[in-house]
Short mmCIF file of C-alpha atoms in Angstrom, two decimals:
data_model
loop_
_atom_site.label_atom_id
_atom_site.label_comp_id
_atom_site.label_asym_id
_atom_site.label_seq_id
_atom_site.Cartn_x
_atom_site.Cartn_y
_atom_site.Cartn_z
CA MET F 1 -1.21 12.59 -15.76
CA ARG F 2 1.15 12.70 -12.37
CA VAL F 3 0.45 9.50 -10.11
CA CYS F 4 1.57 8.38 -6.77
CA LEU F 5 1.65 4.79 -6.17
CA VAL F 6 2.06 3.86 -2.37
CA SER F 7 3.00 0.27 -1.59
CA TYR F 8 4.50 -1.18 1.51
CA GLU F 9 6.48 -3.48 -0.68
CA PHE F 10 8.54 -2.60 -3.65
CA PRO F 11 11.72 -4.52 -4.95
CA PRO F 12 13.83 -5.48 -4.24
CA SER F 13 11.85 -6.87 -1.59
CA GLY F 14 9.68 -9.88 -2.55
CA GLY F 15 5.99 -10.47 -2.72
CA GLY F 16 3.07 -10.28 -4.87
CA GLU F 17 2.47 -6.56 -3.97
CA ALA F 18 5.90 -5.48 -4.95
CA SER F 19 6.01 -7.16 -8.09
CA TYR F 20 2.31 -5.89 -8.86
CA VAL F 21 3.42 -2.18 -8.10
CA TYR F 22 6.86 -2.17 -9.84
CA GLY F 23 4.82 -3.90 -13.10
CA LEU F 24 2.26 -1.07 -12.90
CA ALA F 25 4.78 1.66 -12.45
CA LYS F 26 6.61 0.55 -15.58
CA GLU F 27 3.64 0.17 -17.78
CA MET F 28 2.32 3.34 -16.57
CA GLU F 29 5.51 5.14 -17.31
CA SER F 30 5.52 3.60 -20.80
CA LEU F 31 2.16 5.24 -21.06
CA GLY F 32 3.40 8.37 -20.57
CA HIS F 33 2.58 9.19 -17.04
CA ASP F 34 4.79 10.71 -14.48
CA VAL F 35 5.16 8.10 -11.57
CA THR F 36 6.45 8.46 -8.36
CA VAL F 37 6.24 5.18 -5.87
CA VAL F 38 6.36 6.25 -2.38
CA THR F 39 7.20 2.72 -0.44
CA THR F 40 9.31 1.97 2.87
CA HIS F 41 12.84 2.33 1.12
CA ALA F 42 14.36 3.81 -1.93
CA ALA F 43 16.64 0.92 -2.81
CA PRO F 44 17.64 0.21 -6.53
CA VAL F 45 15.77 -2.69 -8.42
CA PRO F 46 18.95 -5.14 -9.18
CA GLY F 47 19.55 -5.32 -12.88
CA ASP F 48 16.91 -2.56 -13.84
CA GLU F 49 18.06 0.74 -14.74
CA GLY F 50 15.21 1.30 -17.67
CA HIS F 51 13.16 3.40 -16.13
CA SER F 52 12.72 6.87 -14.71
CA PHE F 53 9.72 6.87 -12.17
CA LYS F 54 10.96 8.34 -8.89
CA VAL F 55 11.09 5.82 -5.52
CA LEU F 56 10.59 7.64 -2.40
CA GLY F 57 11.55 5.57 0.90
CA VAL F 58 9.89 6.91 3.99
CA GLY F 59 11.08 4.05 6.56
CA THR F 60 9.00 1.77 9.30
CA ARG F 61 9.20 1.07 12.62
CA ARG F 62 9.78 -2.16 14.55
CA GLY F 63 7.45 -3.82 16.52
CA PRO F 64 3.78 -5.06 16.61
CA ILE F 65 2.49 -2.09 14.36
CA ARG F 66 5.48 -1.62 12.31
CA GLU F 67 3.41 -0.13 9.52
CA ALA F 68 2.39 2.63 11.64
CA GLY F 69 5.78 4.53 10.77
CA PHE F 70 5.21 3.98 7.15
CA LEU F 71 1.62 5.26 7.18
CA ALA F 72 2.94 8.62 8.77
CA GLY F 73 5.76 8.92 6.62
CA ALA F 74 3.75 8.15 3.35
CA GLU F 75 1.10 10.66 4.61
CA GLN F 76 3.52 13.49 5.01
CA VAL F 77 5.10 12.76 1.65
CA ILE F 78 1.64 12.46 -0.21
CA ALA F 79 0.40 15.99 1.64
CA SER F 80 3.53 17.74 0.46
CA MET F 81 3.12 16.39 -3.17
CA VAL F 82 -0.72 17.30 -3.35
CA GLY F 83 0.29 20.95 -1.32
CA HIS F 84 2.99 21.59 -4.44
CA GLY F 85 0.65 20.12 -7.30
CA GLU F 86 2.90 17.39 -7.90
CA VAL F 87 0.22 14.51 -8.14
CA ASP F 88 -2.82 14.08 -9.80
CA LEU F 89 -3.78 10.97 -8.21
CA VAL F 90 -3.08 8.74 -5.25
CA HIS F 91 -2.80 4.77 -6.04
CA ILE F 92 -3.01 2.85 -3.00
CA THR F 93 -1.87 -0.58 -3.02
CA PHE F 94 -1.91 -2.21 0.32
CA ASP F 95 -4.67 -3.10 2.48
CA TYR F 96 -5.14 -0.10 5.46
CA PRO F 97 -8.30 1.53 4.10
CA SER F 98 -8.44 3.87 6.91
CA PHE F 99 -5.20 5.60 5.25
CA VAL F 100 -7.12 6.14 2.07
CA MET F 101 -10.09 7.35 3.76
CA ARG F 102 -8.10 10.12 5.64
CA LEU F 103 -6.71 10.90 2.36
CA ARG F 104 -9.86 11.29 0.63
CA ASP F 105 -11.18 13.40 3.49
CA LYS F 106 -8.35 15.82 2.76
CA GLY F 107 -9.37 16.14 -0.69
CA VAL F 108 -6.79 13.97 -2.45
CA PRO F 109 -8.05 11.84 -5.25
CA CYS F 110 -7.12 8.35 -4.60
CA VAL F 111 -8.17 4.99 -5.86
CA ALA F 112 -7.03 1.59 -3.92
CA THR F 113 -6.54 -2.02 -4.77
CA VAL F 114 -7.88 -4.57 -2.41
CA HIS F 115 -5.38 -7.61 -2.72
CA HIS F 116 -6.88 -10.38 -0.77
CA LEU F 117 -9.93 -11.08 1.68
CA HIS F 118 -8.81 -11.12 5.41
CA TRP F 119 -11.55 -13.81 6.31
CA ALA F 120 -10.41 -16.24 3.73
CA GLU F 121 -6.76 -15.59 4.86
CA ALA F 122 -7.94 -16.30 8.53
CA LEU F 123 -10.42 -19.21 7.67
CA ALA F 124 -7.60 -20.83 5.66
CA ARG F 125 -5.22 -20.72 8.36
CA MET F 126 -7.68 -22.36 11.09
CA ARG F 127 -8.29 -25.13 8.21
CA HIS F 128 -4.34 -25.52 8.09
CA GLY F 129 -3.92 -26.26 12.24
CA ALA F 130 -3.55 -22.67 13.49
CA GLY F 131 -4.07 -22.76 17.11
CA ILE F 132 -6.64 -20.77 18.87
CA SER F 133 -3.70 -18.39 19.94
CA GLN F 134 -3.21 -17.17 16.21
CA THR F 135 -6.75 -17.69 14.99
CA ILE F 136 -8.57 -15.14 17.61
CA PRO F 137 -6.25 -12.21 16.50
CA LEU F 138 -6.66 -12.79 12.64
CA LEU F 139 -10.54 -13.25 13.40
CA VAL F 140 -10.39 -10.18 15.05
CA LYS F 141 -8.30 -8.40 12.27
CA ALA F 142 -10.35 -9.96 9.52
CA SER F 143 -13.43 -8.29 11.03
CA ILE F 144 -12.12 -5.02 11.10
CA MET F 145 -10.64 -4.73 7.78
CA THR F 146 -13.39 -6.59 6.34
CA ASN F 147 -15.74 -3.47 7.90
CA LEU F 148 -13.08 -0.90 6.88
CA GLU F 149 -12.67 -2.30 3.37
CA GLY F 150 -16.51 -2.47 2.86
CA ARG F 151 -16.91 1.33 3.55
CA LEU F 152 -13.77 2.11 1.75
CA LEU F 153 -15.06 0.47 -1.70
#
């Protein structure tokens, strides 16, 4: 199967999502799948030359919605891959459900992994002393993301 993993994070940048996607790509490849990772950058993983999966970097933007540049670039790359018959399944591993819904609406077979609950994150920050100016945006984001994730799932 030709699988495209889409992740905002990928080694050498750190984070749980980066580690998860890297491990998933290696394991899927070892099972015989043709794997392409679409991420923000295409830097080599230090000390790891033992895989043949492709890593395509589509960049990002600076600013409050830096993910927007990544999402636009990823959507273009995936559309091209689908158009050329290079992918059977797209696995989205970050929390922008509307992106998955846009791909699905175009007929792209997709699955998604939801890594965390936004309400839990907002409430935890409140308990640990986040001020009202930090809490309100978190609660608004949590509301929107929870609604979108519910629709996706």
